[in-house]
GROMACS .gro file of N, CA, C and O in nm:
model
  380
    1UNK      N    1   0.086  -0.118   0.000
    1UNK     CA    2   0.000   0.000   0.000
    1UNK      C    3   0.090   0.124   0.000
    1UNK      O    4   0.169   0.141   0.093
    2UNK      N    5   0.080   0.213  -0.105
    2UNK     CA    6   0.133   0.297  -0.041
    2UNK      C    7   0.089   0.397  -0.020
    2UNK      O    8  -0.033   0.408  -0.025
    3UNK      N    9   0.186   0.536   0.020
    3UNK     CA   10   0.154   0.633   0.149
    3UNK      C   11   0.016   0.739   0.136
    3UNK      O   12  -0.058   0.766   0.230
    4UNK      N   13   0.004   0.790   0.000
    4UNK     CA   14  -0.143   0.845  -0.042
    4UNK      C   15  -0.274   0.783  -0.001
    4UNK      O   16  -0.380   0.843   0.016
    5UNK      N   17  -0.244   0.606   0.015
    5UNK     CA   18  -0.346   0.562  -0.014
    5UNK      C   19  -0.357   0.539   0.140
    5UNK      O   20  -0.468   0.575   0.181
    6UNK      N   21  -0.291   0.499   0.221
    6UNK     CA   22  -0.250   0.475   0.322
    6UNK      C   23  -0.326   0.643   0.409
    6UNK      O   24  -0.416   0.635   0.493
    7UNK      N   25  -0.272   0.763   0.369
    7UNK     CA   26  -0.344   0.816   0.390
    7UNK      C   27  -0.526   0.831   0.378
    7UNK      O   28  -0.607   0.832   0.471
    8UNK      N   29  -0.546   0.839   0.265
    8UNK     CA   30  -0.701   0.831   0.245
    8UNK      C   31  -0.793   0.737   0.280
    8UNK      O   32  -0.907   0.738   0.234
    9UNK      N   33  -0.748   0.646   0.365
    9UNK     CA   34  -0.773   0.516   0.441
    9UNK      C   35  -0.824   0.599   0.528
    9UNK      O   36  -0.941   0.631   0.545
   10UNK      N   37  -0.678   0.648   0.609
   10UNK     CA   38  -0.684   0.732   0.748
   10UNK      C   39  -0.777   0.830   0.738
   10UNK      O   40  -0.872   0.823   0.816
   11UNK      N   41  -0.774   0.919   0.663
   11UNK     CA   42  -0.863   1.007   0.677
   11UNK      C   43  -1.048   0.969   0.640
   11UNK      O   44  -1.139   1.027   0.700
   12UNK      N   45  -1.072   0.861   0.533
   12UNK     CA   46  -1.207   0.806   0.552
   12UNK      C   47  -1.221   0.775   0.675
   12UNK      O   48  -1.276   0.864   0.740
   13UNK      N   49  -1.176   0.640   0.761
   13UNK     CA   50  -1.220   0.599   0.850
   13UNK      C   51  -1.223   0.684   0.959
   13UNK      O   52  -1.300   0.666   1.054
   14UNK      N   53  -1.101   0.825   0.949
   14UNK     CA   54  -1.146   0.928   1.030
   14UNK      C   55  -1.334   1.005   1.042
   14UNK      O   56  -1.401   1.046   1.137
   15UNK      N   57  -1.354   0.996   0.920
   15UNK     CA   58  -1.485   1.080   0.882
   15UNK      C   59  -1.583   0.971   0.925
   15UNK      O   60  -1.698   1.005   0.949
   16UNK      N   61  -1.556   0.877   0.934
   16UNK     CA   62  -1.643   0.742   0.946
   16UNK      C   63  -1.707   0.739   1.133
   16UNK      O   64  -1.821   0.747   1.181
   17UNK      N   65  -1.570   0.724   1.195
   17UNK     CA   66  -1.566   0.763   1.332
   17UNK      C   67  -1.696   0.930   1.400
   17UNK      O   68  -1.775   0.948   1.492
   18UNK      N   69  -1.648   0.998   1.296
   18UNK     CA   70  -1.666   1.115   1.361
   18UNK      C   71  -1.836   1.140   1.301
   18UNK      O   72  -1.903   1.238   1.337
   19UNK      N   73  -1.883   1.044   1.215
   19UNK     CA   74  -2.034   1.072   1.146
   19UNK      C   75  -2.101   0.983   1.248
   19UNK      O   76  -2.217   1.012   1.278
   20UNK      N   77  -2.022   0.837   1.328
   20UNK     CA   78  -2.064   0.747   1.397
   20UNK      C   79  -2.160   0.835   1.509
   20UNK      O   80  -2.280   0.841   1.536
   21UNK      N   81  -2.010   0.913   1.566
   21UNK     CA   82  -1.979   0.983   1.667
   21UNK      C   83  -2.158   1.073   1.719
   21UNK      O   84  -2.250   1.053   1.798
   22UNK      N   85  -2.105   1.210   1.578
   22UNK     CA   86  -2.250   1.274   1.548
   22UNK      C   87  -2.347   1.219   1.523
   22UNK      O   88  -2.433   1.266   1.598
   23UNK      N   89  -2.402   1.121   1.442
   23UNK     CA   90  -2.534   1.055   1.510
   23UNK      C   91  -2.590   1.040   1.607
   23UNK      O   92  -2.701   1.083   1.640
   24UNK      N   93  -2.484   0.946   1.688
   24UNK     CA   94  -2.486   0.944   1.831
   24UNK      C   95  -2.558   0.980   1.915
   24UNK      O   96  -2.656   0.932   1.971
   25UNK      N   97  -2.453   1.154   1.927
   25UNK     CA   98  -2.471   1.250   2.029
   25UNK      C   99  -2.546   1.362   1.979
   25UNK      O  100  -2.605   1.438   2.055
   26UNK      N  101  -2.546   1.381   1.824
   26UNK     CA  102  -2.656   1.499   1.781
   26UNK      C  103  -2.756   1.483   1.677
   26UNK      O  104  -2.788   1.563   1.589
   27UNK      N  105  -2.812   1.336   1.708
   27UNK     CA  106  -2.890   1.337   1.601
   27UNK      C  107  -3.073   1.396   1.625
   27UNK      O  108  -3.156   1.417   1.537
   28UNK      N  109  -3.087   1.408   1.768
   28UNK     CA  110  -3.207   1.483   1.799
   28UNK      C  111  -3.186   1.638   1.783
   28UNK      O  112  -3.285   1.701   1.744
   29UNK      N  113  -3.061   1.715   1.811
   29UNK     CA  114  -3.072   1.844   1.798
   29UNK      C  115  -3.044   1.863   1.635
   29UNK      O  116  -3.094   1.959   1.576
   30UNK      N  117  -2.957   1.763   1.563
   30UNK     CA  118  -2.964   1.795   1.391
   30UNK      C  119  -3.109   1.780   1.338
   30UNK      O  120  -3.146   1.833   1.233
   31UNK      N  121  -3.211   1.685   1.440
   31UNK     CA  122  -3.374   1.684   1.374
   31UNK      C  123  -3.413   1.830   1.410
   31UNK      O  124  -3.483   1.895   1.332
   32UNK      N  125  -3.363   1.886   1.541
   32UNK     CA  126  -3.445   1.979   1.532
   32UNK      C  127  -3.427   2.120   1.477
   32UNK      O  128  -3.511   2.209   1.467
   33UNK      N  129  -3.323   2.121   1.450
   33UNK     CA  130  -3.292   2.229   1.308
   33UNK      C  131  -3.316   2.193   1.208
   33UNK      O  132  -3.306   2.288   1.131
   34UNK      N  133  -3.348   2.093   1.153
   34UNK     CA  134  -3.425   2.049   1.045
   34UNK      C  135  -3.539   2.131   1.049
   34UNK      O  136  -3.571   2.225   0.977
   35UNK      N  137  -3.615   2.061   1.179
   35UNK     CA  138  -3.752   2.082   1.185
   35UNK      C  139  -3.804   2.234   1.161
   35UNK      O  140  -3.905   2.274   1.102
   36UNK      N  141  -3.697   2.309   1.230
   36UNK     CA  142  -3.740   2.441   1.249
   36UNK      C  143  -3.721   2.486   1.124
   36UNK      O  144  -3.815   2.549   1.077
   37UNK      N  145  -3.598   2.470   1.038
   37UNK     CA  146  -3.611   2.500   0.925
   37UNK      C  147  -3.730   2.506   0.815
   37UNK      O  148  -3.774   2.602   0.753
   38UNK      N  149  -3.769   2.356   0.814
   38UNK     CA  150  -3.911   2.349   0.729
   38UNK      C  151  -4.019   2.429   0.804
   38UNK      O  152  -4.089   2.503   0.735
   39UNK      N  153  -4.047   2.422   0.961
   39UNK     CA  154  -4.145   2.489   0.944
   39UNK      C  155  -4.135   2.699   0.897
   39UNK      O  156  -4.219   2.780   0.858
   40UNK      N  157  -4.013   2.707   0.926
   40UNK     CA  158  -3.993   2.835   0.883
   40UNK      C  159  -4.033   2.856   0.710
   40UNK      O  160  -4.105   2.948   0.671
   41UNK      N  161  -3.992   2.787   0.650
   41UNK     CA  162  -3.992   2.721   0.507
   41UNK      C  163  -4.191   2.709   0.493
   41UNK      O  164  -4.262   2.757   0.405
   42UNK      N  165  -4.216   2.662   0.565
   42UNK     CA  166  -4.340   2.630   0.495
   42UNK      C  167  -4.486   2.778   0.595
   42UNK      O  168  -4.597   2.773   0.542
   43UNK      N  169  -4.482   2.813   0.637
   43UNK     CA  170  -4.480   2.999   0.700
   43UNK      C  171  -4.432   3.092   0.622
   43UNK      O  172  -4.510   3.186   0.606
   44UNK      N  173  -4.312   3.100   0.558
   44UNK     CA  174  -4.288   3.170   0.474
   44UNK      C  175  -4.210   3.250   0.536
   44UNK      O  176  -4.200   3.358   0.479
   45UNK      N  177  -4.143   3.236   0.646
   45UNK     CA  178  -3.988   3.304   0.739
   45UNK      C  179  -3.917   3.337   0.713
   45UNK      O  180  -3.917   3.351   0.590
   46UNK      N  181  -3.834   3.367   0.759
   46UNK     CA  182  -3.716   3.425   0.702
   46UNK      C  183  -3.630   3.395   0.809
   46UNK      O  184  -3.664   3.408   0.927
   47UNK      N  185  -3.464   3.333   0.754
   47UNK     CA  186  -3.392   3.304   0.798
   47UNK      C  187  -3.270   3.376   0.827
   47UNK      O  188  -3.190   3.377   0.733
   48UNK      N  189  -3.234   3.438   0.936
   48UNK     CA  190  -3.098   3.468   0.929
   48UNK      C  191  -3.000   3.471   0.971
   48UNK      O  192  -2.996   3.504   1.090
   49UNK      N  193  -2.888   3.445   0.913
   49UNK     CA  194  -2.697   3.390   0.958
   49UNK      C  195  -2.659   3.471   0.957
   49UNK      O  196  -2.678   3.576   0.896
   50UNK      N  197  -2.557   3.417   1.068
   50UNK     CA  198  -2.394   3.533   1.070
   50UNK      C  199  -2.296   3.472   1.173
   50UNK      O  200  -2.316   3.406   1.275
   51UNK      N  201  -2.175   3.520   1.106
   51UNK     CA  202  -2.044   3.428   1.170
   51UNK      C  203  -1.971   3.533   1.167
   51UNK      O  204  -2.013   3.636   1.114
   52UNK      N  205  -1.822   3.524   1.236
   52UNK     CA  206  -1.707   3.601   1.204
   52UNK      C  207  -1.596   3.543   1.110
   52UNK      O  208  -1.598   3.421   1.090
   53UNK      N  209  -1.524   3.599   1.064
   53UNK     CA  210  -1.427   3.512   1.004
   53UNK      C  211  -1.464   3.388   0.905
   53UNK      O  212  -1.526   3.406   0.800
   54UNK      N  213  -1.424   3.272   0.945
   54UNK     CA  214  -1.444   3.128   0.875
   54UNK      C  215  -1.616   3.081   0.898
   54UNK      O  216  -1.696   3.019   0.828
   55UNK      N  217  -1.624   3.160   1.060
   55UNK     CA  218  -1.802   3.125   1.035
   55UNK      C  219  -1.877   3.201   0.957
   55UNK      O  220  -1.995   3.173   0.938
   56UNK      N  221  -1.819   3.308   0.901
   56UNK     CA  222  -1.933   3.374   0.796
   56UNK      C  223  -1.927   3.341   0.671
   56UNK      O  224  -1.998   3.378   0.578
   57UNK      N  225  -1.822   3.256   0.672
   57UNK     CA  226  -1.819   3.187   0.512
   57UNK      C  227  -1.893   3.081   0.538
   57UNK      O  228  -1.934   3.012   0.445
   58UNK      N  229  -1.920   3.052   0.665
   58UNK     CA  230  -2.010   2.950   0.661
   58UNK      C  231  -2.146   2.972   0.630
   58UNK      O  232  -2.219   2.897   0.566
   59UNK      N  233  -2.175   3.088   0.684
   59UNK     CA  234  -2.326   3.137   0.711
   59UNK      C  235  -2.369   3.185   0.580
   59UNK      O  236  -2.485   3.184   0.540
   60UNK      N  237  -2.269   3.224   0.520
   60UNK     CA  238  -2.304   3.287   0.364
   60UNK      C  239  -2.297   3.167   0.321
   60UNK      O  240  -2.395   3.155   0.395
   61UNK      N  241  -2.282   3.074   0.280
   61UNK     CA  242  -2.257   2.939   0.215
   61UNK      C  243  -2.396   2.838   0.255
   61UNK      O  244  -2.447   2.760   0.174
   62UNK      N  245  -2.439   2.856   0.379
   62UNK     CA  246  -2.519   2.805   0.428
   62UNK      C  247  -2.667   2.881   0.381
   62UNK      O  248  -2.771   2.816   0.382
   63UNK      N  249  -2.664   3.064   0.329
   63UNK     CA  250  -2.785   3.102   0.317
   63UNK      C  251  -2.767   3.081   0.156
   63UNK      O  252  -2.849   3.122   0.073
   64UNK      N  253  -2.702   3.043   0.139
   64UNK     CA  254  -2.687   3.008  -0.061
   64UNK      C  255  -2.737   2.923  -0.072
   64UNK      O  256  -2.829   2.921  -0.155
   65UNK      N  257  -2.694   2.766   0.031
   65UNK     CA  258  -2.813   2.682   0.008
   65UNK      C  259  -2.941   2.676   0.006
   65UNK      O  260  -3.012   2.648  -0.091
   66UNK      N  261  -2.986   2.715   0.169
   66UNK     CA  262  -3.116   2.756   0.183
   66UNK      C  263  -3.172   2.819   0.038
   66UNK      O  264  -3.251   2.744  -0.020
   67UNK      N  265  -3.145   2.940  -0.024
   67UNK     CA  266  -3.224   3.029  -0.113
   67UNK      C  267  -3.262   2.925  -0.214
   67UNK      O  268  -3.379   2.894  -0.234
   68UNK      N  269  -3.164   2.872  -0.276
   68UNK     CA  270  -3.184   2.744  -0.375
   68UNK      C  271  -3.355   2.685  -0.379
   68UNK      O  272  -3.408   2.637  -0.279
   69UNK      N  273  -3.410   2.696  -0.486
   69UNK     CA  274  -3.500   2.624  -0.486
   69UNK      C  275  -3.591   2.516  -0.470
   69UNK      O  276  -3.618   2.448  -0.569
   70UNK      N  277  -3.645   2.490  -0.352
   70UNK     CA  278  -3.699   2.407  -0.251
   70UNK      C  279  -3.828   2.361  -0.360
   70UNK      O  280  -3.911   2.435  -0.412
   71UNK      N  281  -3.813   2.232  -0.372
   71UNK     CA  282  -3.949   2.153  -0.482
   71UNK      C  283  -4.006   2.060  -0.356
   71UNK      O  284  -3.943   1.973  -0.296
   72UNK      N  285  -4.119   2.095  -0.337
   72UNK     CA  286  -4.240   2.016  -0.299
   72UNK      C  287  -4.352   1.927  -0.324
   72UNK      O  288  -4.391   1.816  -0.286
   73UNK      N  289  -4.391   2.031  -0.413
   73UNK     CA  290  -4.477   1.979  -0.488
   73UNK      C  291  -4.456   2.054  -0.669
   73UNK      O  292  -4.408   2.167  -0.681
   74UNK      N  293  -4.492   1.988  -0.772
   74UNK     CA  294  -4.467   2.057  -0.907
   74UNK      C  295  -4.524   2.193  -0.890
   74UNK      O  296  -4.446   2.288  -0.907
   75UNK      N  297  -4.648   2.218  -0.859
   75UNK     CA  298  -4.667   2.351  -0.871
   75UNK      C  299  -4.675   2.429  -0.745
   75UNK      O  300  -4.746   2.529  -0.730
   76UNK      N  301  -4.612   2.387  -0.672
   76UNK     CA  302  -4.589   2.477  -0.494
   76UNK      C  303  -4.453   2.484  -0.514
   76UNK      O  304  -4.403   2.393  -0.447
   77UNK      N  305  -4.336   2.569  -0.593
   77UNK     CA  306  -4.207   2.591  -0.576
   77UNK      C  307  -4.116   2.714  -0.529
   77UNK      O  308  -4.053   2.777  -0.614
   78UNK      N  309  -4.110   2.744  -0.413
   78UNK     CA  310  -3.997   2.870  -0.345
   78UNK      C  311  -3.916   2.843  -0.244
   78UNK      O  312  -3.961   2.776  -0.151
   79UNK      N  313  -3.796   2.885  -0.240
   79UNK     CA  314  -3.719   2.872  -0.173
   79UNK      C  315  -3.755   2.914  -0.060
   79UNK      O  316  -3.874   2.938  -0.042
   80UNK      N  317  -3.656   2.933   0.051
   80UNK     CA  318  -3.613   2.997   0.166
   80UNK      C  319  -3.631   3.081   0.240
   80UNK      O  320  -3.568   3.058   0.343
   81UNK      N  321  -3.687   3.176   0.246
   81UNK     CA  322  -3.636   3.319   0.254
   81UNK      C  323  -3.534   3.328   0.417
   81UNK      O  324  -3.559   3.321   0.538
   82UNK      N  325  -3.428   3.344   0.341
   82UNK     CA  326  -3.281   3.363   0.408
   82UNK      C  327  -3.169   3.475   0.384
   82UNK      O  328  -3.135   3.505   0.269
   83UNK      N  329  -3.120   3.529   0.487
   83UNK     CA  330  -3.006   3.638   0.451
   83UNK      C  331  -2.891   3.619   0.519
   83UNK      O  332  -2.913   3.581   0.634
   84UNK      N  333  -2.768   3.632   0.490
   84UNK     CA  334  -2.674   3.609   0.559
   84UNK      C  335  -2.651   3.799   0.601
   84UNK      O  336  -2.651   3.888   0.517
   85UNK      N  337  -2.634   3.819   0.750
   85UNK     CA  338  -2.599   3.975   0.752
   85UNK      C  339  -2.504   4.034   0.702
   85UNK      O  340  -2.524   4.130   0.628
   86UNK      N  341  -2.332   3.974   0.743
   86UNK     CA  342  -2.274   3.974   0.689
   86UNK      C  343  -2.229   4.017   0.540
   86UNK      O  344  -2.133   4.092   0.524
   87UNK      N  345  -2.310   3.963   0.426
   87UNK     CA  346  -2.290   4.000   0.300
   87UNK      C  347  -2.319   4.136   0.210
   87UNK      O  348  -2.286   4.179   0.099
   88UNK      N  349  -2.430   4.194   0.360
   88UNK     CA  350  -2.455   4.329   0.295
   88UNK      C  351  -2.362   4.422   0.387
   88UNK      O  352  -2.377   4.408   0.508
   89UNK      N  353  -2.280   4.501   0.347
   89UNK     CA  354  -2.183   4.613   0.446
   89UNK      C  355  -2.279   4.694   0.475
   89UNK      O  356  -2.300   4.720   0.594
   90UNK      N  357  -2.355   4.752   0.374
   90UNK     CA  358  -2.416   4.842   0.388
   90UNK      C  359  -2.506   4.853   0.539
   90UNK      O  360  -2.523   4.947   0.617
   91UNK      N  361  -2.566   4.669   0.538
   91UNK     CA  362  -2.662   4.749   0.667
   91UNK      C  363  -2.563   4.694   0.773
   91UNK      O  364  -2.571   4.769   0.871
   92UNK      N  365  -2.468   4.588   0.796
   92UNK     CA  366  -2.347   4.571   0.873
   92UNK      C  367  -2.346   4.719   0.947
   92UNK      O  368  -2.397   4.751   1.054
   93UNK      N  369  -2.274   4.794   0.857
   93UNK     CA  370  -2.245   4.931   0.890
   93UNK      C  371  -2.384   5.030   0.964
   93UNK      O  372  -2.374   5.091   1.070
   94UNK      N  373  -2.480   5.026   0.896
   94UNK     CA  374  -2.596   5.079   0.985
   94UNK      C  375  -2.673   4.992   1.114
   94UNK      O  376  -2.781   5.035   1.153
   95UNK      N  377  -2.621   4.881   1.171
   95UNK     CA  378  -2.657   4.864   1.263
   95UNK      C  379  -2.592   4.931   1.379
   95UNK      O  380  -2.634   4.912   1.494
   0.00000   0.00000   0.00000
């Protein structure tokens, strides 16, 4: 075997461990951000993120998904309604 592969071994069964792991210990609080999500989603809510640094690339990354077009039913189709704060300076700056 060698060492690339040897690596990517290590690092799957790392991710393997650590998805075990999170099930585990967060799979009732990952339902319930689910949950809250759809029902925000199906109300017609609005969602909104914000991080500093590496978490606001998260939060912006995370309201990109959300916006994405949510299919339900063929003719019931809208996304999200989500904002990351972050992405606008403008109101950043006026808060």
């Amino acid at each position: 075997m060698n060492q690339s592969h040897g690596y990517i071994r290590e690092h799957l069964e790392s991710a393997q461990k650590i998805s075990a792991k999170l099930l585990r210990k967060q799979s009732l609080k990952i339902h319930q951000v689910i949950k809250s999500l759809f029902i925000a989603w199906c109300q017609g809510n609005q969602i909104f993120a914000f991080g500093n640094g590496g978490s606001h690339a998260n939060a912006s990354h995370l309201v990109a998904d959300l916006m994405k077009t949510v299919v339900s039913d063929p003719m019931k189709i809208h996304a999200i309604r989500a904002t990351c704060l972050g992405d606008n300076p403008s109101l950043m700056s006026a808060l």
